[in-house]
mmCIF file of C-alpha atoms in Angstrom:
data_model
loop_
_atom_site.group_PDB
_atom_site.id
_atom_site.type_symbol
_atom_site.label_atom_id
_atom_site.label_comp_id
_atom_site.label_asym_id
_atom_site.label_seq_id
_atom_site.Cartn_x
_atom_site.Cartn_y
_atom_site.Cartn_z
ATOM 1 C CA UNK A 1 89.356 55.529 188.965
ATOM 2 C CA UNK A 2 92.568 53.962 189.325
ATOM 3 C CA UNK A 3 92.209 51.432 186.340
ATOM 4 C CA UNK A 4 90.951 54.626 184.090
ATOM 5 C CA UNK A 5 94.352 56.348 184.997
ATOM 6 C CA UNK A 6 96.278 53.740 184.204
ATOM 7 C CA UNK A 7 94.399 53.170 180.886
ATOM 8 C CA UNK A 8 95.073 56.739 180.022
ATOM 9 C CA UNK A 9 98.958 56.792 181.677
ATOM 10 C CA UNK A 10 99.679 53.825 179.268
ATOM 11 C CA UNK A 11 97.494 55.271 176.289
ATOM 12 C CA UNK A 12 99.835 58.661 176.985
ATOM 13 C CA UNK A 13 102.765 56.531 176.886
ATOM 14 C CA UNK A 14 102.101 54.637 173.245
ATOM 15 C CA UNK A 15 101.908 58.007 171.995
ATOM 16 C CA UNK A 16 104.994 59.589 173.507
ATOM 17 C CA UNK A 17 106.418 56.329 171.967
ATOM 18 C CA UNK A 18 105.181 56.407 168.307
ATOM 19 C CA UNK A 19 106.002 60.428 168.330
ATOM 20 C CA UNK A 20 109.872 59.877 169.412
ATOM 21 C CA UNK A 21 109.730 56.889 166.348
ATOM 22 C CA UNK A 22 108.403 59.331 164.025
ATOM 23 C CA UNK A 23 111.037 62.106 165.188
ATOM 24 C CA UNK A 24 113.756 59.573 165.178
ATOM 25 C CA UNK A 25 112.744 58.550 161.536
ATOM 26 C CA UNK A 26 112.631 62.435 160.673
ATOM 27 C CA UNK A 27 116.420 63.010 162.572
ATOM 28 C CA UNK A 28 117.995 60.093 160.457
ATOM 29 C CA UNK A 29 116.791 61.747 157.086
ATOM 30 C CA UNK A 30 118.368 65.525 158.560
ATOM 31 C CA UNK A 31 121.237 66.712 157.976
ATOM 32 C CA UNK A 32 123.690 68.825 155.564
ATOM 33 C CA UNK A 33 123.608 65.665 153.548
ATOM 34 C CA UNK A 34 120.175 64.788 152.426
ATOM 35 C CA UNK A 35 119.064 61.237 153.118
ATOM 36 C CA UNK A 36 116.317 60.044 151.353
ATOM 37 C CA UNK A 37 113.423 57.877 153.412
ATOM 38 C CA UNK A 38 114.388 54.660 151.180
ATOM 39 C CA UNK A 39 118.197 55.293 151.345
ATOM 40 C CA UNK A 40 117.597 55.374 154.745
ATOM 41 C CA UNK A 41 116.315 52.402 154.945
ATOM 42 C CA UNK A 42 118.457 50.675 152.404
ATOM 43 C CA UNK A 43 121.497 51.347 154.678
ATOM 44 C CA UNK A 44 119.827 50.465 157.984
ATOM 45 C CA UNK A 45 119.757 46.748 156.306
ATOM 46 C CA UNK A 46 123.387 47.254 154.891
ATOM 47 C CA UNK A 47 122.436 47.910 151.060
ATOM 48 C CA UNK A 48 123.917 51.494 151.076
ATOM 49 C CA UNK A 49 127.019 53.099 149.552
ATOM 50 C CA UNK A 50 130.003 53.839 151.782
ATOM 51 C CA UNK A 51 129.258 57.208 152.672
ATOM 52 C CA UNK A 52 125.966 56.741 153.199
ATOM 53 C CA UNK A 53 126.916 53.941 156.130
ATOM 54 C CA UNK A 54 129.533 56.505 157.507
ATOM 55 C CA UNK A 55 126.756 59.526 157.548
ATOM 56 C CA UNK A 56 124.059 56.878 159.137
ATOM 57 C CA UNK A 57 125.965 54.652 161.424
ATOM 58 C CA UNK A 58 128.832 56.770 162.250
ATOM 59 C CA UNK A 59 127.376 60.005 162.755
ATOM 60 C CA UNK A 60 123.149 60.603 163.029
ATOM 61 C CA UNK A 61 122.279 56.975 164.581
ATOM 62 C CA UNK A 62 124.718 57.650 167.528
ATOM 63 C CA UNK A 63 123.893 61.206 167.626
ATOM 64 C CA UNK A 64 120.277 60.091 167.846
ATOM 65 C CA UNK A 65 120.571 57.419 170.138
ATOM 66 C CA UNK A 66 122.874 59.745 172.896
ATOM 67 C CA UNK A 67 119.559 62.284 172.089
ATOM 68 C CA UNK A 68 117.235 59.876 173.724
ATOM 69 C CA UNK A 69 119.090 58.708 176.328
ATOM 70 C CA UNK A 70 120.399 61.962 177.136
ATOM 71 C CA UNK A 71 116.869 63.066 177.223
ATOM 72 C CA UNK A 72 115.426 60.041 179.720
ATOM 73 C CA UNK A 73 118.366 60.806 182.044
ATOM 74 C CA UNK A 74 117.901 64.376 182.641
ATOM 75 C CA UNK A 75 113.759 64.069 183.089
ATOM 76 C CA UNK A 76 113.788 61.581 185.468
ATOM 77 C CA UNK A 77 117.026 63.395 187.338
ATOM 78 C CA UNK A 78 114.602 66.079 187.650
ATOM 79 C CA UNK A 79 111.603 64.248 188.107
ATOM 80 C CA UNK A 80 113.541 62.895 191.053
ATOM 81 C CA UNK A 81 114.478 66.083 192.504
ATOM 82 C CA UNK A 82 111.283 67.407 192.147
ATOM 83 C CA UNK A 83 109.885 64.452 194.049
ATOM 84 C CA UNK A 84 112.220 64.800 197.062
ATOM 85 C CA UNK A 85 112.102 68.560 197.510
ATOM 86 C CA UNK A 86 108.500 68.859 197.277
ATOM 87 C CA UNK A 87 108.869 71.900 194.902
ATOM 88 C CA UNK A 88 107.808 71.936 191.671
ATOM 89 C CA UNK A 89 110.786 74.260 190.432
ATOM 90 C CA UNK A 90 113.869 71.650 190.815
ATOM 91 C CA UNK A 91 115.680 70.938 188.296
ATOM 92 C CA UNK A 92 119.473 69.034 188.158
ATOM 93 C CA UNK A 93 120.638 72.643 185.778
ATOM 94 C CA UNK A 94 118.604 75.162 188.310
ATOM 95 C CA UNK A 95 120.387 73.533 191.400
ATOM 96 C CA UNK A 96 123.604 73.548 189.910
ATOM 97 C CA UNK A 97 123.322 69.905 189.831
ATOM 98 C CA UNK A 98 124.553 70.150 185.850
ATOM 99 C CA UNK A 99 127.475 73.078 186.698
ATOM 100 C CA UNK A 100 128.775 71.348 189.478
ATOM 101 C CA UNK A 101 129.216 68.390 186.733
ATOM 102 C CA UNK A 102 130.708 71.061 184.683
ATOM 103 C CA UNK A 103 133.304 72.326 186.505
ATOM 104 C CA UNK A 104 134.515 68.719 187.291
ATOM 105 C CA UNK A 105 135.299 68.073 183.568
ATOM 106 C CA UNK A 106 136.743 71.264 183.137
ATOM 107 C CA UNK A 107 139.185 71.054 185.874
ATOM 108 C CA UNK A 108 139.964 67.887 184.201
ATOM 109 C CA UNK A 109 140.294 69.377 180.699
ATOM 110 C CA UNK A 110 142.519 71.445 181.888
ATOM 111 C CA UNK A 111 145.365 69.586 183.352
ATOM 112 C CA UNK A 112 145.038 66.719 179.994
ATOM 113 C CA UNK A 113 146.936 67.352 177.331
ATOM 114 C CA UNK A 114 143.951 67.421 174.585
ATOM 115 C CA UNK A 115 140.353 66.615 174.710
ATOM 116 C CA UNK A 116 140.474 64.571 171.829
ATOM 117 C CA UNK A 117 142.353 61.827 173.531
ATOM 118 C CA UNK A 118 139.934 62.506 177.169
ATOM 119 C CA UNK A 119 138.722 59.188 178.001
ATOM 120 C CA UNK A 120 135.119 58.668 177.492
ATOM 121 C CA UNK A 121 134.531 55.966 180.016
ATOM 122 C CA UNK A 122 136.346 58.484 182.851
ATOM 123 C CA UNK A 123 134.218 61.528 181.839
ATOM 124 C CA UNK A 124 130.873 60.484 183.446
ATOM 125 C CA UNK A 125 132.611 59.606 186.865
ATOM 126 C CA UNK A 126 134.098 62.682 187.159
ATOM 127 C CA UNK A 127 131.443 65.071 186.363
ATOM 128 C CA UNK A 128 129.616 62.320 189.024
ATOM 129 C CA UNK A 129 132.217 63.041 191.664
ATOM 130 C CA UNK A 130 131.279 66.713 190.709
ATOM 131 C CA UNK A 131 127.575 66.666 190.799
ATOM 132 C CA UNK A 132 127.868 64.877 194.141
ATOM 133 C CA UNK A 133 130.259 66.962 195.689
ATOM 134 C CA UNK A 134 127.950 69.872 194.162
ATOM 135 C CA UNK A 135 125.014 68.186 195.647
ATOM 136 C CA UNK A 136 126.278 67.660 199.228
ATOM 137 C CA UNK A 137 127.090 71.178 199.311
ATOM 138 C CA UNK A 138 123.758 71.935 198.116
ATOM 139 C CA UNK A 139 122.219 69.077 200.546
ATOM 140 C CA UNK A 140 123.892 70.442 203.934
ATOM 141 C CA UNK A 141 123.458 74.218 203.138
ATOM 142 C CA UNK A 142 119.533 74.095 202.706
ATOM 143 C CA UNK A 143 118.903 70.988 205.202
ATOM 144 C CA UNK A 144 118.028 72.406 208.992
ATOM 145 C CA UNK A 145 117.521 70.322 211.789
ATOM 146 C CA UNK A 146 113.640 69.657 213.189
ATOM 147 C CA UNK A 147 112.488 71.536 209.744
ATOM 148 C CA UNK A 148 113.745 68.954 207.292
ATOM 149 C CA UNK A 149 114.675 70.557 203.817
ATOM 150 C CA UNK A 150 112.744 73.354 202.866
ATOM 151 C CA UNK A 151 111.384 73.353 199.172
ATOM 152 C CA UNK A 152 112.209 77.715 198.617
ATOM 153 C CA UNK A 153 115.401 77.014 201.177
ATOM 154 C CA UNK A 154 116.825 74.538 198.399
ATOM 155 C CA UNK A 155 115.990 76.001 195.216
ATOM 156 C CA UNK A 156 117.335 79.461 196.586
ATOM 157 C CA UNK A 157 120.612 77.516 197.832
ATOM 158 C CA UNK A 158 120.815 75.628 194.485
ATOM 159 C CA UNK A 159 120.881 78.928 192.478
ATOM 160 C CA UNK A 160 123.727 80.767 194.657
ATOM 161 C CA UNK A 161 125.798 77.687 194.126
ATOM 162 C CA UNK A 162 125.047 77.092 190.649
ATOM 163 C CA UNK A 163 126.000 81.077 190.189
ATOM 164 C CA UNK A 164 129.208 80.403 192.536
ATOM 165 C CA UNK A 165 130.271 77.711 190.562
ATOM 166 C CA UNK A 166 129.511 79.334 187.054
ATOM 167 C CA UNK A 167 131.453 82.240 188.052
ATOM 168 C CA UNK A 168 134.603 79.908 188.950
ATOM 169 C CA UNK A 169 134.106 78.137 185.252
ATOM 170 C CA UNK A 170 134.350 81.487 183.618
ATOM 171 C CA UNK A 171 137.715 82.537 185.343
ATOM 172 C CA UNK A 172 138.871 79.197 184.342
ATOM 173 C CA UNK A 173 138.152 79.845 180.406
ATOM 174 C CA UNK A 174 140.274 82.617 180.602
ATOM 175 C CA UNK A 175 143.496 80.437 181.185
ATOM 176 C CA UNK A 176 142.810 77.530 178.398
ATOM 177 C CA UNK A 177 144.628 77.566 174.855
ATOM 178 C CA UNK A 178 142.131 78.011 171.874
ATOM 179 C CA UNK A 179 141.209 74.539 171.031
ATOM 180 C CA UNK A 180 140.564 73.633 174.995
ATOM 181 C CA UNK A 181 138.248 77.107 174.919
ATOM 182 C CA UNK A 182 136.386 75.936 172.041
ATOM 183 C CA UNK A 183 135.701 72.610 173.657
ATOM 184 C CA UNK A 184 134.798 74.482 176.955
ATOM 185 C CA UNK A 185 132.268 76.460 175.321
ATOM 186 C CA UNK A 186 130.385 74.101 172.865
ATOM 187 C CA UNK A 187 129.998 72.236 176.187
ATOM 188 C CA UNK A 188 128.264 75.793 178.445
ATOM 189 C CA UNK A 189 126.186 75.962 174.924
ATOM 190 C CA UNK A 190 125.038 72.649 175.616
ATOM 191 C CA UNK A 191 125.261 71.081 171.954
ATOM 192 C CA UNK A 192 125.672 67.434 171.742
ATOM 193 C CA UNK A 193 129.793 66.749 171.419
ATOM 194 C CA UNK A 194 129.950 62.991 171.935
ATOM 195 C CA UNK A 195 128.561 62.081 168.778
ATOM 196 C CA UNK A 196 129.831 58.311 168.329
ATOM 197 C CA UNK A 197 129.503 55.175 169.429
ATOM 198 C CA UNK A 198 132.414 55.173 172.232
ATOM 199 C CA UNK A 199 130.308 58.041 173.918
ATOM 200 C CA UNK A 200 126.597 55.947 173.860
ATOM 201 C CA UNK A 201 128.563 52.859 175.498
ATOM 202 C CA UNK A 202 129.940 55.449 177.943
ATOM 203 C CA UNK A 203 126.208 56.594 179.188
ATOM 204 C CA UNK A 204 124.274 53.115 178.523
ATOM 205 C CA UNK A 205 125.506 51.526 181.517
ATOM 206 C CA UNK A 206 124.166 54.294 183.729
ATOM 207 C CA UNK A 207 120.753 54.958 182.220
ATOM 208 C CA UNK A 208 120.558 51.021 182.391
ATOM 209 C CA UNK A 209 121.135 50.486 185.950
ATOM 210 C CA UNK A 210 119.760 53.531 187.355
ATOM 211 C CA UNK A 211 116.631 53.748 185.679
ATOM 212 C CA UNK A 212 115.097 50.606 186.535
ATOM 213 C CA UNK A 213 116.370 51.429 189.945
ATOM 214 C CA UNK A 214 114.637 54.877 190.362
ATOM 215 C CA UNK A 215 111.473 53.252 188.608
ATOM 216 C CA UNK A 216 111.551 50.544 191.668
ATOM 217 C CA UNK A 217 111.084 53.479 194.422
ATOM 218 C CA UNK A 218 108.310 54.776 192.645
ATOM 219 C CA UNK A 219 105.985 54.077 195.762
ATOM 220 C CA UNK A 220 108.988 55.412 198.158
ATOM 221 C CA UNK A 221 108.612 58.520 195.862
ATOM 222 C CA UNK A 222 104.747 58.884 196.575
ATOM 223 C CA UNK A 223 105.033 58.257 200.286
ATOM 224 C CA UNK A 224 107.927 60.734 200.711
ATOM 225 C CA UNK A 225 105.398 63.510 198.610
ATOM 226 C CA UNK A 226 103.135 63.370 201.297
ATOM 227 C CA UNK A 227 105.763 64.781 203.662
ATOM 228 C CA UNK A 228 108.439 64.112 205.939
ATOM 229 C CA UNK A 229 105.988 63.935 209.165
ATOM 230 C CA UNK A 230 103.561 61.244 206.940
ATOM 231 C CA UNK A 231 106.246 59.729 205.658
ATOM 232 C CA UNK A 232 107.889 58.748 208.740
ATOM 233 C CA UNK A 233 104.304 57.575 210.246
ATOM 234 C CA UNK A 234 104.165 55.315 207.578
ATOM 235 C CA UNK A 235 107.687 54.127 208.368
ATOM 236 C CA UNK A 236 109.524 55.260 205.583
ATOM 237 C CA UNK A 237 112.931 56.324 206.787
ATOM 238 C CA UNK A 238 113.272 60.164 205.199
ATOM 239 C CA UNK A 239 116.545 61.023 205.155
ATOM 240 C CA UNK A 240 117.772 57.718 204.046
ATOM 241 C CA UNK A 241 115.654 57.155 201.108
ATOM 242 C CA UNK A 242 115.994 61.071 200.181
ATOM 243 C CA UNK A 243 119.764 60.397 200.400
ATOM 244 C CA UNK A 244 119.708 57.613 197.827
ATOM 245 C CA UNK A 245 117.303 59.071 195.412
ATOM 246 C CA UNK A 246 119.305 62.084 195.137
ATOM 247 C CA UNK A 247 122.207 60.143 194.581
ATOM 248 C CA UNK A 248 120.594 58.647 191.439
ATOM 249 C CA UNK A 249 119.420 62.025 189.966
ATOM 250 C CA UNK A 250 122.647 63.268 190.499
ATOM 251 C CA UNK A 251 124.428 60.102 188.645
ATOM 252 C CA UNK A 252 121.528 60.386 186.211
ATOM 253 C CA UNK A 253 121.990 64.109 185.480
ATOM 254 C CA UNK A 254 126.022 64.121 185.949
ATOM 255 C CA UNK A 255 126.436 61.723 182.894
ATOM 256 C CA UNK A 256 124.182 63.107 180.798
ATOM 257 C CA UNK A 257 126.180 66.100 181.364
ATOM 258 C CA UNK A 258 129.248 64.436 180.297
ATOM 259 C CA UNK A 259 128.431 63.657 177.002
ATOM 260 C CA UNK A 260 126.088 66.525 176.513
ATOM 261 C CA UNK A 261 127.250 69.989 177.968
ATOM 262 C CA UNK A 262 124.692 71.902 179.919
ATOM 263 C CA UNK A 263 121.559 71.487 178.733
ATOM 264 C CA UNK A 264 118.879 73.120 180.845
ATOM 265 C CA UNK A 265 115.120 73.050 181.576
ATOM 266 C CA UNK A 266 114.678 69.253 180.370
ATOM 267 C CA UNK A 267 114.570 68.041 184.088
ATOM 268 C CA UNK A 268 111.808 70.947 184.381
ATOM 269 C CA UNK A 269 109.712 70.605 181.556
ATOM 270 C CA UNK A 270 109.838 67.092 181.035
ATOM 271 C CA UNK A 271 108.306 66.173 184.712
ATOM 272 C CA UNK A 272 105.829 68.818 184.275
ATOM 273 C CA UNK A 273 104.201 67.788 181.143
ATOM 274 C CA UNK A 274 104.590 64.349 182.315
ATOM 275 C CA UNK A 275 102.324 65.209 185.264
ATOM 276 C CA UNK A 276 99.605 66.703 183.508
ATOM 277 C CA UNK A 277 99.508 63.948 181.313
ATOM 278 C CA UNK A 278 99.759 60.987 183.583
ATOM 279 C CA UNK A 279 99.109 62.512 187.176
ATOM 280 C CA UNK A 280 101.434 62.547 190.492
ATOM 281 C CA UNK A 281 101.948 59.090 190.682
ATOM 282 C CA UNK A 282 105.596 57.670 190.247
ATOM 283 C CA UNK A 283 104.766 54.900 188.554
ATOM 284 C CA UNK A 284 103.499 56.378 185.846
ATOM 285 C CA UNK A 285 104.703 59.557 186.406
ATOM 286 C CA UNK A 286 108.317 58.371 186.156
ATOM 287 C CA UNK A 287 108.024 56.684 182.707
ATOM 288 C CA UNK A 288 106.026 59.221 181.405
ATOM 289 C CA UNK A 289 108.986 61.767 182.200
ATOM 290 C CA UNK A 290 111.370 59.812 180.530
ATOM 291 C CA UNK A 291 109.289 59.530 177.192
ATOM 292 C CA UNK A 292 108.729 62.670 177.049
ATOM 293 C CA UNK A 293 112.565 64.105 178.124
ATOM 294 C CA UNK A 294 113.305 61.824 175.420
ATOM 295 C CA UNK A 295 110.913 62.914 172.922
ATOM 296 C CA UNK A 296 111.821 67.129 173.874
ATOM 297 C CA UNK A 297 115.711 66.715 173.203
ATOM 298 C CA UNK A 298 115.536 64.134 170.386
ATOM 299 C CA UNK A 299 113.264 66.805 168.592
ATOM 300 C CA UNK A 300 115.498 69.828 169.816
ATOM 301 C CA UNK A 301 118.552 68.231 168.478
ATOM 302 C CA UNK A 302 116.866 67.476 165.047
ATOM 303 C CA UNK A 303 115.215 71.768 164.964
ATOM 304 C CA UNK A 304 118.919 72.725 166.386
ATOM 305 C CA UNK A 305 120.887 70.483 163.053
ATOM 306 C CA UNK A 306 117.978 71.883 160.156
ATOM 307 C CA UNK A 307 117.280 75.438 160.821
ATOM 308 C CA UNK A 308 120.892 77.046 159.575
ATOM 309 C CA UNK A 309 121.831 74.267 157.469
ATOM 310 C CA UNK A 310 125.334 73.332 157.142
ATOM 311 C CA UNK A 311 125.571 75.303 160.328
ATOM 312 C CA UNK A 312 124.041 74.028 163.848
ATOM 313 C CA UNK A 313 121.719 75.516 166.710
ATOM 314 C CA UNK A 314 123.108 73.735 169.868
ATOM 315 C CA UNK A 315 120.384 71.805 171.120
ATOM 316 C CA UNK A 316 121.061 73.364 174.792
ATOM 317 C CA UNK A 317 119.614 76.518 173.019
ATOM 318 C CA UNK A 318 116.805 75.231 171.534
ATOM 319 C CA UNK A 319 115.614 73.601 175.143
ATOM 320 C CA UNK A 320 116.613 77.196 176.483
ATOM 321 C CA UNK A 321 114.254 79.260 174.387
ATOM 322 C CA UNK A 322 111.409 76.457 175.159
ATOM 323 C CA UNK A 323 112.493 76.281 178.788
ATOM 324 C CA UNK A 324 113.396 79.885 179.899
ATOM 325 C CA UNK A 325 109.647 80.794 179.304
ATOM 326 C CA UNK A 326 108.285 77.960 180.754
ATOM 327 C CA UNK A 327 110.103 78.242 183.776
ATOM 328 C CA UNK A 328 109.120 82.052 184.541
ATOM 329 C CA UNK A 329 105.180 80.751 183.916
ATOM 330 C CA UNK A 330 106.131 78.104 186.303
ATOM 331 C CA UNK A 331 107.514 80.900 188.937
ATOM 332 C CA UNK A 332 104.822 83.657 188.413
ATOM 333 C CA UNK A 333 101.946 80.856 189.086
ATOM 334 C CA UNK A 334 104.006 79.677 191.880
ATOM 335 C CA UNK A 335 103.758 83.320 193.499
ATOM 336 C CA UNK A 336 100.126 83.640 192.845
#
């Protein structure tokens, strides 16, 4: 059984890989400016005109690259959180995980002078400090003592401070000058603003390091499913491992949001999907979630830049009108 799961978790995974190819193939050829397959190509191996190199390397292949990582980041932050909570609902936007990010960068916006000059290397350790500050809050609201953290308790705490903290963005718009506000609010759209190289540098180093190190407490994360009472029998120590894990979703999910703007429902769908594909099982369950987190904003990005051509769909929209659906199916069998 177990060597016929992991023949179809890796099977799954080949595919997710050779689809996010394909769409990555498809995204370099999109745009206002048509790209043909073989000038693609030509300028991928430096045979290109000028402005062919500036639309490819300067502007879709970062673009694409931020997609995908962006993508990875937010599943597995959600993945994570799922894992922890025990409740198949969580999700770094839904628990305010993403606005607490938010709010972070916009306090910071607001006191520097413009946001073209914001440095990209600070951005994803603020909205971090954010997120964590967010998630403490979050943490010590919903945790009781003797009855752990209860799945509804958290998810019902996560949305009042997500609202809370949404609110206290809002108020803040009202006090920025007009390019600040236009900033402010492609980020709440959740379209993809860092778009160059500076920005994938910026978010490498954390998908690099805390990846591998989430995918290493894969069996942590399938003892601490069976529940806090199991879990400690087997000698896991709860809290502490909870404690960690959530402090890589939240790093994971607060710089994403740095270089992304709120993007929602990819830490929900892309766990969920994952699971039905693969199974409960971290080990495949967290690569899976990546591939296909990946694979969803990667593909929303390239819908969001072709529909209203030379106009955009922000790709936080796009994962919205999948998402928002997907998540009330997810609530009304939940109720059931």
């Amino acid at each position: 059984m177990e060597a016929r799961r992991l023949r179809r978790g890796m099977m799954v995974m080949s595919i997710m890989s050779a689809l996010i190819i394909i769409v990555f193939i498809i995204s370099m050829n999109t745009g206002h400016i048509r790209l043909t397959p073989l000038e693609v190509l030509k300028t991928l191996f430096g045979f290109g005109t000028d402005k062919q190199v500036l639309i490819l390397w300067q502007f879709r292949l970062p673009r694409i690259v931020i997609s995908v990582l962006i993508g990875a980041g937010l599943a597995v932050s959600g993945c994570i959180m799922q894992g922890i909570s025990r409740n198949a609902l969580a999700d770094p936007g839904i628990l305010g995980i993403n606005a607490g990010a938010g709010l972070m960068l916009m306090l910071f916006i607001s006191f520097y002078p413009t946001t073209a000059a914001a440095p990209v290397f600070l951005m994803p350790v603020l909205a971090f400090i954010g997120a964590g500050l967010t998630a403490v809050l979050i943490y010590a609201l919903a945790y009781k003592r003797h009855q752990g953290l209860s799945p509804n308790r958290l998810l019902l705490t996560g949305i009042a401070v997500a609202a809370g903290i949404s609110a206290a963005m809002i108020v803040m718009t009202l006090r920025l000058d007009p390019d600040k506000y236009q900033f402010v609010a492609t980020w709440l759209a959740g379209s993809i603003w860092g778009t160059n190289w500076e920005f994938v540098f910026s978010l490498l180093p954390w998908i690099c390091v805390l990846l591998p190190y989430v995918m290493l407490k894969a069996q942590t994360m399938n003892v601490l499913n069976l529940g806090e009472s199991t879990a400690t029998g087997l000698g896991a120590n709860v809290s502490h491992e909870q404690v960690k894990l959530l402090g890589a979703g939240v790093a994971l999910a607060a710089s994403c949001v740095a270089v992304s703007g709120g993007i929602g429902f990819v830490g929900l769908i892309g766990p969920h999907l994952a699971r039905r594909l693969v199974g409960p099982k971290h080990q495949l369950l967290l690569p899976a979630s990546a591939l296909t987190g990946a694979l969803l904003v990667l593909t929303a990005d390239t819908i969001g830049r072709s529909v209203i051509q030379p106009s955009e769909i922000p790709t936080g929209v796009v994962t919205a009108v999948i998402g928002a659906p997907y998540f009330l199916y997810l609530l009304a069998r939940s109720r059931s």
